[in-house]
mmCIF file of C-alpha atoms and ligand atoms in Angstrom:
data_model
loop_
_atom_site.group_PDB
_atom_site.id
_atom_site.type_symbol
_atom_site.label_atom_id
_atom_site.label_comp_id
_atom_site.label_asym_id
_atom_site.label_seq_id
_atom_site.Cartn_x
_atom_site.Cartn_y
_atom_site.Cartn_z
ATOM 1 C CA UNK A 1 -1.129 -10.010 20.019
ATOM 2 C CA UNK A 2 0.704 -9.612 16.771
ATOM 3 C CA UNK A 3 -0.641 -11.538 14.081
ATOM 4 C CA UNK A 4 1.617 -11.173 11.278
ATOM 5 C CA UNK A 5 5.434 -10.855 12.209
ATOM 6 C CA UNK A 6 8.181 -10.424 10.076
ATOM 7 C CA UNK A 7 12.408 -10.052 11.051
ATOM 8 C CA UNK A 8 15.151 -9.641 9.163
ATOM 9 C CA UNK A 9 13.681 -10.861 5.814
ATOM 10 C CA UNK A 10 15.228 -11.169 2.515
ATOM 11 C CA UNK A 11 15.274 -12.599 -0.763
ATOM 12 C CA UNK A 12 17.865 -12.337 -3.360
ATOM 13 C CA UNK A 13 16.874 -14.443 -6.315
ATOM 14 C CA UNK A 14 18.454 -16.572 -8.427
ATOM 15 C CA UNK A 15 19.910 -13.897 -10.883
ATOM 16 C CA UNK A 16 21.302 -12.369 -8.098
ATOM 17 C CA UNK A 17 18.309 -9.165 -7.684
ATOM 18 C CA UNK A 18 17.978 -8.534 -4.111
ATOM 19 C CA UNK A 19 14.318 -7.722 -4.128
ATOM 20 C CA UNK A 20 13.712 -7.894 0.187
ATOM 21 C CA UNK A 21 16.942 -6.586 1.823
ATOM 22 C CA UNK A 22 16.341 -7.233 5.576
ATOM 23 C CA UNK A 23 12.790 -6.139 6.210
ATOM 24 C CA UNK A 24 11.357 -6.106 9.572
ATOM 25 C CA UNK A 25 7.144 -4.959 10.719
ATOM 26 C CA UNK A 26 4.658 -7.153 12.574
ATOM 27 C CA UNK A 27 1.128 -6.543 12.490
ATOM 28 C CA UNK A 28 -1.567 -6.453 15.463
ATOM 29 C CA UNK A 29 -4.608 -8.767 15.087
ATOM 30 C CA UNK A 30 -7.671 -6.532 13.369
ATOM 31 C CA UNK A 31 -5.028 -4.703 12.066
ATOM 32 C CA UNK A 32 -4.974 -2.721 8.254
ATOM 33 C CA UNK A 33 -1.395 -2.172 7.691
ATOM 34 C CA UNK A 34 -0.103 -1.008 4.551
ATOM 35 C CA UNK A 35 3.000 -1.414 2.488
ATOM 36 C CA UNK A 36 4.189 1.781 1.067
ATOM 37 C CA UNK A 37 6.496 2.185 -2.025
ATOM 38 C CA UNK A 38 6.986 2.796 -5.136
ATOM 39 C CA UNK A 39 6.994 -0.255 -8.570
ATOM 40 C CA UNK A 40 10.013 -2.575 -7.952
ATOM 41 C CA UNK A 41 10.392 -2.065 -3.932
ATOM 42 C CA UNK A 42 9.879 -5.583 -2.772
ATOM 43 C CA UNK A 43 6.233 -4.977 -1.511
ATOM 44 C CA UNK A 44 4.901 -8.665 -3.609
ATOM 45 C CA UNK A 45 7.649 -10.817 -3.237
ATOM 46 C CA UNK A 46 6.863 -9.821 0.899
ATOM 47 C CA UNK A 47 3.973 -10.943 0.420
ATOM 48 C CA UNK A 48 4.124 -13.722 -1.933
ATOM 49 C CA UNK A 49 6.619 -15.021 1.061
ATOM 50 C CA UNK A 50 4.157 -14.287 3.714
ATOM 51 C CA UNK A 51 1.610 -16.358 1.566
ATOM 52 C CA UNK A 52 4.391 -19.312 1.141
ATOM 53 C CA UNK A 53 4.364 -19.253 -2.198
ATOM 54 C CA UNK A 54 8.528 -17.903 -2.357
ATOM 55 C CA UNK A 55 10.962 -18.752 0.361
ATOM 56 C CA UNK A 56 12.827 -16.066 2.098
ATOM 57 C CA UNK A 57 16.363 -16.701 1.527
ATOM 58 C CA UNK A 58 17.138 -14.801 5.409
ATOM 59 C CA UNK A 59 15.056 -13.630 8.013
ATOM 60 C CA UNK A 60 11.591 -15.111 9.552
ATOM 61 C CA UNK A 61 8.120 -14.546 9.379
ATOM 62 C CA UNK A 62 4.871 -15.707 10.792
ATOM 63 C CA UNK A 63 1.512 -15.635 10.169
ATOM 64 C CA UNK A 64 -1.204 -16.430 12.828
ATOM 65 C CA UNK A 65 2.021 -18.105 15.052
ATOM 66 C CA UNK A 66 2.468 -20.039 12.557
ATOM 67 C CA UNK A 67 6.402 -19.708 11.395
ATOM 68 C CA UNK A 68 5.948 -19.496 7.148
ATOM 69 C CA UNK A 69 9.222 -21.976 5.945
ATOM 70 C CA UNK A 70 8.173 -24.467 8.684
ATOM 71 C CA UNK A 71 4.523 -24.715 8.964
ATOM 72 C CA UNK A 72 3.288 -23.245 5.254
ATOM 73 C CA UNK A 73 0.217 -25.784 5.463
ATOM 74 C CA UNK A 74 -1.036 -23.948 8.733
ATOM 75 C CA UNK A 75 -0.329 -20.506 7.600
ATOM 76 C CA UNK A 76 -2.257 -21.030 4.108
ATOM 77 C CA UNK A 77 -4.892 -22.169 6.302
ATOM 78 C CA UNK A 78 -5.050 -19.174 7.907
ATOM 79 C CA UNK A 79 -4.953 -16.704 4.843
ATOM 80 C CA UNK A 80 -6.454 -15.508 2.136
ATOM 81 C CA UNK A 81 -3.924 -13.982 -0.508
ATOM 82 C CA UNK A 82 -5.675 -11.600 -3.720
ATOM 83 C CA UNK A 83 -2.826 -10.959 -6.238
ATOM 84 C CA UNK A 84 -2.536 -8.032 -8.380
ATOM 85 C CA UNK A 85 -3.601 -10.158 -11.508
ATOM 86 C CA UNK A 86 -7.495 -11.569 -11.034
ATOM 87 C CA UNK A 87 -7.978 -15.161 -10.508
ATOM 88 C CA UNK A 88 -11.759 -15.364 -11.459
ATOM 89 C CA UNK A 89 -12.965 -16.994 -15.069
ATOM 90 C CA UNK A 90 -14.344 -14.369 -16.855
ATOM 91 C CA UNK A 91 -16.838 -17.198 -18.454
ATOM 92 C CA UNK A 92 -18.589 -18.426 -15.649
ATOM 93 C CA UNK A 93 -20.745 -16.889 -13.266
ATOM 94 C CA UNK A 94 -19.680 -14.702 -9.808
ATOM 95 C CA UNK A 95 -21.863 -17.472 -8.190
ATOM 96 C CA UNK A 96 -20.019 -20.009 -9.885
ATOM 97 C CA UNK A 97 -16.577 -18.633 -9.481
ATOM 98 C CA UNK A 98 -17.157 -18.697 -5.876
ATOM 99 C CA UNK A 99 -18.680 -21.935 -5.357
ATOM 100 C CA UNK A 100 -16.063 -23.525 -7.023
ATOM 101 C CA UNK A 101 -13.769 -21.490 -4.835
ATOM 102 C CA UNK A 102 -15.594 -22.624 -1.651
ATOM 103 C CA UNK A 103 -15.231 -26.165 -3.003
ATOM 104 C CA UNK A 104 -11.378 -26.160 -3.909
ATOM 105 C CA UNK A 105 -10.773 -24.726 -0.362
ATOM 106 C CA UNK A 106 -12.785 -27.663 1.035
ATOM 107 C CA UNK A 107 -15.404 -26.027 2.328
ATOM 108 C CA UNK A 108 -17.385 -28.026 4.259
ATOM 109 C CA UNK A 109 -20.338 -28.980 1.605
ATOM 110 C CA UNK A 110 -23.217 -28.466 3.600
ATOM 111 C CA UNK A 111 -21.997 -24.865 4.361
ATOM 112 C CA UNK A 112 -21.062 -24.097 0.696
ATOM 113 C CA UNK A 113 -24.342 -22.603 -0.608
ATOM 114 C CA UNK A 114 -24.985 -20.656 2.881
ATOM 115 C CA UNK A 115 -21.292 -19.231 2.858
ATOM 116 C CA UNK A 116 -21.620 -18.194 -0.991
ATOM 117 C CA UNK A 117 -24.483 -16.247 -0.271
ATOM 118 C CA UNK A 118 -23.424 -14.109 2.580
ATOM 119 C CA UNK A 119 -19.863 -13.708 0.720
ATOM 120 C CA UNK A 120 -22.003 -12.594 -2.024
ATOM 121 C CA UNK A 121 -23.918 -10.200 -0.043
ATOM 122 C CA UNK A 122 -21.099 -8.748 1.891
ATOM 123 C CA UNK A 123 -19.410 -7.794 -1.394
ATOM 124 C CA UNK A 124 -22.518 -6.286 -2.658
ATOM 125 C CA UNK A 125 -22.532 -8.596 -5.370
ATOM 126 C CA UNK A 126 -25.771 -10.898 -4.866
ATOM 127 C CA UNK A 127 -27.987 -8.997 -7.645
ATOM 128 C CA UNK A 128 -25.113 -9.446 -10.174
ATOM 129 C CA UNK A 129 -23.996 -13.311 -9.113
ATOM 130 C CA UNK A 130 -25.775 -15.247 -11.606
ATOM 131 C CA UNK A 131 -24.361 -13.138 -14.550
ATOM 132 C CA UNK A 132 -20.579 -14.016 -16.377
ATOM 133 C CA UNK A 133 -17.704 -11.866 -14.509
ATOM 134 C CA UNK A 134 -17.068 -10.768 -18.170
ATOM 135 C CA UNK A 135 -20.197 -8.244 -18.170
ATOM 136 C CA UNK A 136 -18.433 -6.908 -14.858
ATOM 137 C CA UNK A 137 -16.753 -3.674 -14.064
ATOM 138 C CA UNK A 138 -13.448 -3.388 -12.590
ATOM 139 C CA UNK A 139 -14.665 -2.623 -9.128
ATOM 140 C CA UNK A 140 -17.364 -5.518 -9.447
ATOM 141 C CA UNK A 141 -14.569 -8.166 -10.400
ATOM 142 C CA UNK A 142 -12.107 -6.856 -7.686
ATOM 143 C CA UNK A 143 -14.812 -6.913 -5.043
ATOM 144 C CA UNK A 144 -15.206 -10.831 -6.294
ATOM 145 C CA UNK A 145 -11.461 -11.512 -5.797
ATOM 146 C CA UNK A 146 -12.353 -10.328 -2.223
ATOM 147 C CA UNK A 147 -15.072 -12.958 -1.595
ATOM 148 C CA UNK A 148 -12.950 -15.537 -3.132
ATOM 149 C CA UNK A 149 -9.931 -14.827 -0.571
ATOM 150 C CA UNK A 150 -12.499 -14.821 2.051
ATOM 151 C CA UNK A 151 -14.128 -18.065 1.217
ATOM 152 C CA UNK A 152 -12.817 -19.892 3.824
ATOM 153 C CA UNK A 153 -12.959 -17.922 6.518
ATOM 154 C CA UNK A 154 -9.561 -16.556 6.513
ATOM 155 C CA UNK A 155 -8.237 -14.670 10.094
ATOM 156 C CA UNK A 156 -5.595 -12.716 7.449
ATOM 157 C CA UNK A 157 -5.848 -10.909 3.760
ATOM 158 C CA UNK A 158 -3.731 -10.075 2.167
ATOM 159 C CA UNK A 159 -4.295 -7.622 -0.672
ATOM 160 C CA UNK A 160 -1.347 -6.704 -3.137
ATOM 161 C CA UNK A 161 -2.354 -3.777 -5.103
ATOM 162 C CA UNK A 162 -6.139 -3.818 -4.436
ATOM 163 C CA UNK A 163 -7.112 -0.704 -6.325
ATOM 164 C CA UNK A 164 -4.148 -0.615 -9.251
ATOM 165 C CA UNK A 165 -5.716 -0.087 -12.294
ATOM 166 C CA UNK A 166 -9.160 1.250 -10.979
ATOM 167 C CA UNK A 167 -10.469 4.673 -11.698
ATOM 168 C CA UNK A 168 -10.182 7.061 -8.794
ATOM 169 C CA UNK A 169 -14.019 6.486 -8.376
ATOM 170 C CA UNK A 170 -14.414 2.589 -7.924
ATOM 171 C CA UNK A 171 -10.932 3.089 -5.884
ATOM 172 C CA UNK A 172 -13.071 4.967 -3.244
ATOM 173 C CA UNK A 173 -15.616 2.807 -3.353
ATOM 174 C CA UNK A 174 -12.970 -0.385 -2.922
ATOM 175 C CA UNK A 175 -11.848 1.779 -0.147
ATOM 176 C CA UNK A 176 -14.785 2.103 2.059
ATOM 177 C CA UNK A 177 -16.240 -1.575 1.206
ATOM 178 C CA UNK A 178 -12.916 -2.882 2.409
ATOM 179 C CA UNK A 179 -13.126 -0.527 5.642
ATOM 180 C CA UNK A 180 -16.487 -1.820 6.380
ATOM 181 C CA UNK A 181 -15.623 -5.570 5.820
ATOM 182 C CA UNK A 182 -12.951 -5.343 8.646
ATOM 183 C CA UNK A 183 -15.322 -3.423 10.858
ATOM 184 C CA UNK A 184 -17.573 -6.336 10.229
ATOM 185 C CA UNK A 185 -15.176 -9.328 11.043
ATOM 186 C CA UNK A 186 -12.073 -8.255 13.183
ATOM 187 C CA UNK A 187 -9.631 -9.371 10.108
ATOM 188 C CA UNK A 188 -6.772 -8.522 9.940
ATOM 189 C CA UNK A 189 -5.262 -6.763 6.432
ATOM 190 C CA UNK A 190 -2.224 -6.165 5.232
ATOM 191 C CA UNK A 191 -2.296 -4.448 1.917
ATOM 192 C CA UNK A 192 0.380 -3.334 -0.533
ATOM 193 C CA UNK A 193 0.611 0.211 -2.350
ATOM 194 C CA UNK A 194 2.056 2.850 -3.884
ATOM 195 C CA UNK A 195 -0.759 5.327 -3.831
ATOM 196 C CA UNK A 196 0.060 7.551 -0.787
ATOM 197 C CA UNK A 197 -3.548 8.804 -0.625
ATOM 198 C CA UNK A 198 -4.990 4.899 -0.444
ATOM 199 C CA UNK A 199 -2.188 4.716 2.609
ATOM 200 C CA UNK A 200 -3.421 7.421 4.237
ATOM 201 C CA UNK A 201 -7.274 6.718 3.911
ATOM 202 C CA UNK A 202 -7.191 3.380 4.289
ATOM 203 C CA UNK A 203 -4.261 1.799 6.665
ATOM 204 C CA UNK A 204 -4.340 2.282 10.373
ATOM 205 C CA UNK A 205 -0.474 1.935 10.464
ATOM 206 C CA UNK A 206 2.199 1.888 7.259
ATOM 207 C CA UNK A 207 5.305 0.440 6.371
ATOM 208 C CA UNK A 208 7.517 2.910 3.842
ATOM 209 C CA UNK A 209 9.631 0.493 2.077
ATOM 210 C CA UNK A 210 12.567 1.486 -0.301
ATOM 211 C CA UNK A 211 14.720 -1.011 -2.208
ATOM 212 C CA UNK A 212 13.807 -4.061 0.276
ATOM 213 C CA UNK A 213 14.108 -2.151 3.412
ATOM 214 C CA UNK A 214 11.839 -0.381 5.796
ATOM 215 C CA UNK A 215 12.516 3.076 6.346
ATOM 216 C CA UNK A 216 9.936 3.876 8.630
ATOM 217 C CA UNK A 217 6.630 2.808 10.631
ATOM 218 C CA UNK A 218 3.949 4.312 11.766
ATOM 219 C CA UNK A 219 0.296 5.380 11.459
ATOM 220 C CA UNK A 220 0.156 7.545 8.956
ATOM 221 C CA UNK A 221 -0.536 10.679 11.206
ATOM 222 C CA UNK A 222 2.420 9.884 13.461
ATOM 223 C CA UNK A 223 4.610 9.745 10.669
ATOM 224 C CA UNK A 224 3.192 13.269 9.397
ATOM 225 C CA UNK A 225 3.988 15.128 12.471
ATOM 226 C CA UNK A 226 6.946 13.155 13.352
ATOM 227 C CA UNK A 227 8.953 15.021 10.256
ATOM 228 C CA UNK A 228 8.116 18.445 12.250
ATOM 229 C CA UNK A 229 6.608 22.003 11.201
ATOM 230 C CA UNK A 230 5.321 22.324 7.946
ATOM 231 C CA UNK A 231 5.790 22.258 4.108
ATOM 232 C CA UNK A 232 6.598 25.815 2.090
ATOM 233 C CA UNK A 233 6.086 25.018 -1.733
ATOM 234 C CA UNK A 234 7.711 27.563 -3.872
ATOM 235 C CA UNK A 235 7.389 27.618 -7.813
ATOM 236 C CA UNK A 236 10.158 30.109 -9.309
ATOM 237 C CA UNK A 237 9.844 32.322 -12.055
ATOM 238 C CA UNK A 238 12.354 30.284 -13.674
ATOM 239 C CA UNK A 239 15.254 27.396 -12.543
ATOM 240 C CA UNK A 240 17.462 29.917 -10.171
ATOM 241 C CA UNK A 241 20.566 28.071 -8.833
ATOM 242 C CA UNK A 242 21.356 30.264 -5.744
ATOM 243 C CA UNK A 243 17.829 30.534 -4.524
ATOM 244 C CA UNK A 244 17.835 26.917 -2.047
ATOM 245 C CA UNK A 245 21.044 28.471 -0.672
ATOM 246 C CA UNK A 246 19.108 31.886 0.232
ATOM 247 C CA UNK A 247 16.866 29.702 1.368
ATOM 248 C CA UNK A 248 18.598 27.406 3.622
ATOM 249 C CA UNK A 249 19.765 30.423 4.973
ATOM 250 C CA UNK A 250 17.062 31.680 6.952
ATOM 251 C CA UNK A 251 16.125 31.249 10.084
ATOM 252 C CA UNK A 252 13.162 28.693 10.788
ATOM 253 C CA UNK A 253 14.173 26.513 7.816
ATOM 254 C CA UNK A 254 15.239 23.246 8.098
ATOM 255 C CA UNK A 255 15.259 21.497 4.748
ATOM 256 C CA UNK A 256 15.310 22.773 1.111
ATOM 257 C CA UNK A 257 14.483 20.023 -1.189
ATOM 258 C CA UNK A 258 13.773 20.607 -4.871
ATOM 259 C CA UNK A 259 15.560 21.081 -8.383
ATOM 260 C CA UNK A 260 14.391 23.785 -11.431
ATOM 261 C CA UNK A 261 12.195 25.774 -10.723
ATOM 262 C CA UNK A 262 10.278 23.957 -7.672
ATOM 263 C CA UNK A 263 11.305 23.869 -4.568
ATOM 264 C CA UNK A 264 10.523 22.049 -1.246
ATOM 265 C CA UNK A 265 10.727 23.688 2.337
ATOM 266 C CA UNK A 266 10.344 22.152 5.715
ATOM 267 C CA UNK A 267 10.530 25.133 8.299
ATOM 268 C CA UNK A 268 8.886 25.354 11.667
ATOM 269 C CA UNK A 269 6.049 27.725 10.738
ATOM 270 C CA UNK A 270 4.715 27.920 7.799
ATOM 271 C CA UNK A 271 2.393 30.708 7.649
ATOM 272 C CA UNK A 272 5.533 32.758 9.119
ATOM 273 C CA UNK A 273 8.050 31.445 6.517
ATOM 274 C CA UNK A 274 5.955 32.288 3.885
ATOM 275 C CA UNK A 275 6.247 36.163 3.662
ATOM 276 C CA UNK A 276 9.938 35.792 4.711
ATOM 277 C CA UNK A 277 11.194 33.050 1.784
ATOM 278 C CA UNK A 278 9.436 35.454 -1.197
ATOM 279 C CA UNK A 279 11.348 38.903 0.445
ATOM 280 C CA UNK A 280 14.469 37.132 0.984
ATOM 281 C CA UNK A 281 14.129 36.118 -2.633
ATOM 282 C CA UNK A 282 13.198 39.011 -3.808
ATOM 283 C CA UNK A 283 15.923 40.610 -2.585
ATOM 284 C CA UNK A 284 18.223 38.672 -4.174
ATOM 285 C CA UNK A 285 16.295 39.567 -7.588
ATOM 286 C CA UNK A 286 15.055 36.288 -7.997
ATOM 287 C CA UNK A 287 10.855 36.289 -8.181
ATOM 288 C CA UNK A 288 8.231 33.947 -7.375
ATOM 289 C CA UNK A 289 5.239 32.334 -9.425
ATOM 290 C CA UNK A 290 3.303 30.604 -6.716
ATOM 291 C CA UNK A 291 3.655 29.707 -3.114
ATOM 292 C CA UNK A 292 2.034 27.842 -0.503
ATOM 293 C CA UNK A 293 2.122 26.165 3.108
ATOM 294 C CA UNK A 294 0.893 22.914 3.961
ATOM 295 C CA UNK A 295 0.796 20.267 6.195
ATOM 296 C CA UNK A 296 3.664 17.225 5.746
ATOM 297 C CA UNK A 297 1.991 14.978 3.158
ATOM 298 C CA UNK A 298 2.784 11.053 3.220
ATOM 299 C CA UNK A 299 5.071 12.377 -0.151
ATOM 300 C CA UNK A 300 7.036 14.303 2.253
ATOM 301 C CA UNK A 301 7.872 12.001 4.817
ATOM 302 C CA UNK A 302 9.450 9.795 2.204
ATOM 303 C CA UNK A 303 11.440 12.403 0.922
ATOM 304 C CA UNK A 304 12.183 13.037 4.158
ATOM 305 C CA UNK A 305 13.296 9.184 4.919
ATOM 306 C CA UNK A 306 14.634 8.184 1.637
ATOM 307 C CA UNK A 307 15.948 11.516 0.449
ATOM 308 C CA UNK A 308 14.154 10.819 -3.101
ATOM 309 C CA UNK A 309 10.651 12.121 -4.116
ATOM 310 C CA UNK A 310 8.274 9.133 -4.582
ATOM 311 C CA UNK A 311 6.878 9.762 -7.702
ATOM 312 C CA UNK A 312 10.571 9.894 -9.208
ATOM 313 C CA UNK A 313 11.324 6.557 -7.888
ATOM 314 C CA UNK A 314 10.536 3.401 -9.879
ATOM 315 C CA UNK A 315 12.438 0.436 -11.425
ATOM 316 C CA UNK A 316 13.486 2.191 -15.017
ATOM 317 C CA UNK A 317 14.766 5.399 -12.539
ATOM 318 C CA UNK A 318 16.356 2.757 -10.110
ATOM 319 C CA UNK A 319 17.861 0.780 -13.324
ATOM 320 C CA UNK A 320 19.544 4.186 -14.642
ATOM 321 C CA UNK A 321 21.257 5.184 -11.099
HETATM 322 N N1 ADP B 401 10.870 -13.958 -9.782
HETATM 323 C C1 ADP B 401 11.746 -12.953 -9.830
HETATM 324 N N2 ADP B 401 13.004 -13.139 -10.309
HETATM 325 C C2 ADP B 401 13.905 -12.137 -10.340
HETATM 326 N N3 ADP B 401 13.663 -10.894 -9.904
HETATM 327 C C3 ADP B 401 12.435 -10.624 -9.424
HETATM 328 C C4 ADP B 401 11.411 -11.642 -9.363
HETATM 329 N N4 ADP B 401 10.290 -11.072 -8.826
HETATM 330 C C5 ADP B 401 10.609 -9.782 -8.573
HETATM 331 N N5 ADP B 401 11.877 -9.507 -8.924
HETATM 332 C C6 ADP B 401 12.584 -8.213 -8.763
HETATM 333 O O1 ADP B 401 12.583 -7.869 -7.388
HETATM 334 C C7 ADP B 401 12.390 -6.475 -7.201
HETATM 335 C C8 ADP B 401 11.160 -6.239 -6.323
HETATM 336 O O2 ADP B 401 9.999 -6.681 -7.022
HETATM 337 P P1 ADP B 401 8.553 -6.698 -6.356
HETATM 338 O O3 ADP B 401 8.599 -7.436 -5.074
HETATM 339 O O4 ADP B 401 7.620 -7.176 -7.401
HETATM 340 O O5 ADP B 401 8.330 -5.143 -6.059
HETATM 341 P P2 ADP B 401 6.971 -4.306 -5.882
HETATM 342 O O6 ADP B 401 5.852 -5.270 -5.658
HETATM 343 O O7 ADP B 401 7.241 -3.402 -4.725
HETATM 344 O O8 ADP B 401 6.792 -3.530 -7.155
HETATM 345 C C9 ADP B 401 12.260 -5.887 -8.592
HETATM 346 O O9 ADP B 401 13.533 -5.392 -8.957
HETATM 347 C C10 ADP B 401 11.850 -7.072 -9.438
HETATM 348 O O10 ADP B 401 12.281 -6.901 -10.771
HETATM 349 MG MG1 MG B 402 4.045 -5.516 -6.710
#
């Protein structure tokens, strides 16, 4: 049973930016899905329309059956959205910041106190709840915005950008509390990123999007072994413009990607290819500083979909093309 399902959606705003060009994924209850790509894909303003607070201008989407333009009142009910920016009042209390929470989402009142105490301890935050969110760290504060989507008992999250901003350490530790909350509960999560490692860990199946459009599904191992063979990563000597054509050449290669000086190989074997690529380049007098063979990373499946490294790709690139 699919719990969140989206066809065909789009938005183009009002200036004319068409930030969701005809994006299609659905979601299976209990679910963590991830959306992959880089700054300025069209990851929030998915979600911000999955969370009815934007309307798709094309397409459909629902959220526990319920269809988000027609029945928004339903679907909220159903959700709990954490944006990228925290909501919480830095001068009051995690207690109080989720009481208040509780209460605004009309908690029943005889259940507030109970429910703010297990939200507490489920975040790990009851020994620090009576002190003001301003003497908390980053991972403390984003583990409140947690308990505050979940105050109402939510069957969705949705988390946009959970760990931007973090330090790779509390990002780890965001990364297995939010594994063990859906062990705990059966919720389903759909998550936004453009870390390819938090994909990887964290997301039983991923969405790549570019520009407003899915390129490809998958979990994340699937999509890893669905490119084929492995990765030969060649650094040159120096920028040699003959060398991906020597390359490309050989038998067992399939793909040269790469510009300068570093260059990109998908071949069938990589422990073979290895040995072959450095003679063959060798022999054409052009030498190698380091090489290695790898496994497909998450990177190179969306070169391999897109045809652009992902680290390259972001709004300012997007704005000069
Ligand atoms: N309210 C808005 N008005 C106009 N353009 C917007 C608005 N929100 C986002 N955009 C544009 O839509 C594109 C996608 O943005 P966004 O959904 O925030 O991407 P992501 O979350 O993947 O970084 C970007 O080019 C962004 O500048
Ligand atoms: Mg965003």
């Amino acid at each position: 049973m699919d719990e969140i399902v989206v066809e065909n959606l789009s938005k183009t705003f009002a200036g004319g930016v068409t930030a969701v060009d005809g994006l299609s994924f659905s979601v299976a209850r209990g679910e963590v899905f991830g959306l992959l790509g880089p700054n300025g894909a069209g990851k929030s303003t998915t979600v911000r329309i999955l969370a009815t607070l934007t309307q798709p201008t094309g397409g459909r989407a629902s959220v526990a059956s319920h269809d988000v333009a027609a029945d928004p009142a339903r679907v909220r009910s159903r959700l709990g959205y954490i944006a990228q920016a925290s909501g919480v009042d830095r001068w009051a209390t995690g207690h109080e910041n989720l009481t208040l929470q509780a209460q605004l989402q009309r908690v029943s009142p005889a259940l507030v106190g109970a429910r703010v105490r297990a939200l507490l301890d489920r975040v790990s935050l009851s020994e620090a709840a009576p002190r003001l969110v301003n003497t908390y760290s980053g991972g403390m504060k984003r583990r409140l915005d947690i308990a505050m989507g979940l105050v109402h008992e939510p069957s969705v999250l949705f988390l946009d950008e959970p760990t931007t901003g973090l330090d790779p350490e509390t990002r780890r530790a965001l990364w297995d509390d939010l594994a063990r909350l859906r062990a705990e509960r059966g919720l389903t999560v759909l998550l936004t990123t453009h870390y390819l490692e938090e994909a990887d860990q964290l997301c039983d199946r991923i969405a790549i999007v570019d520009r407003g459009r899915v390129v490809a599904t998958g979990t994340p191992s699937d999509l890893k072994t669905g490119i084929g063979g492995d990765i030969v990563t060649l650094e040159l000597a120096a920028a040699q413009p003959y060398a991906a054509a020597t390359l490309r050449a050989l038998d067992g290669v399939t793909e040269v990607n790469g510009e300068g000086a570093k260059l990109t190989l998908r071949v069938a074997d990589g422990a073979h290819m290895l040995p072959v690529a450095i003679s063959a380049l060798a022999q054409s007098g052009i030498s190698v500083r380091t090489a290695s063979a790898s496994r497909p990373s998450l990177d190179d499946v969306y070169l391999h979909h897109t045809g652009h490294r992902f680290d390259s790709t972001d709004v300012a690139h997007r704005a000069a093309r």
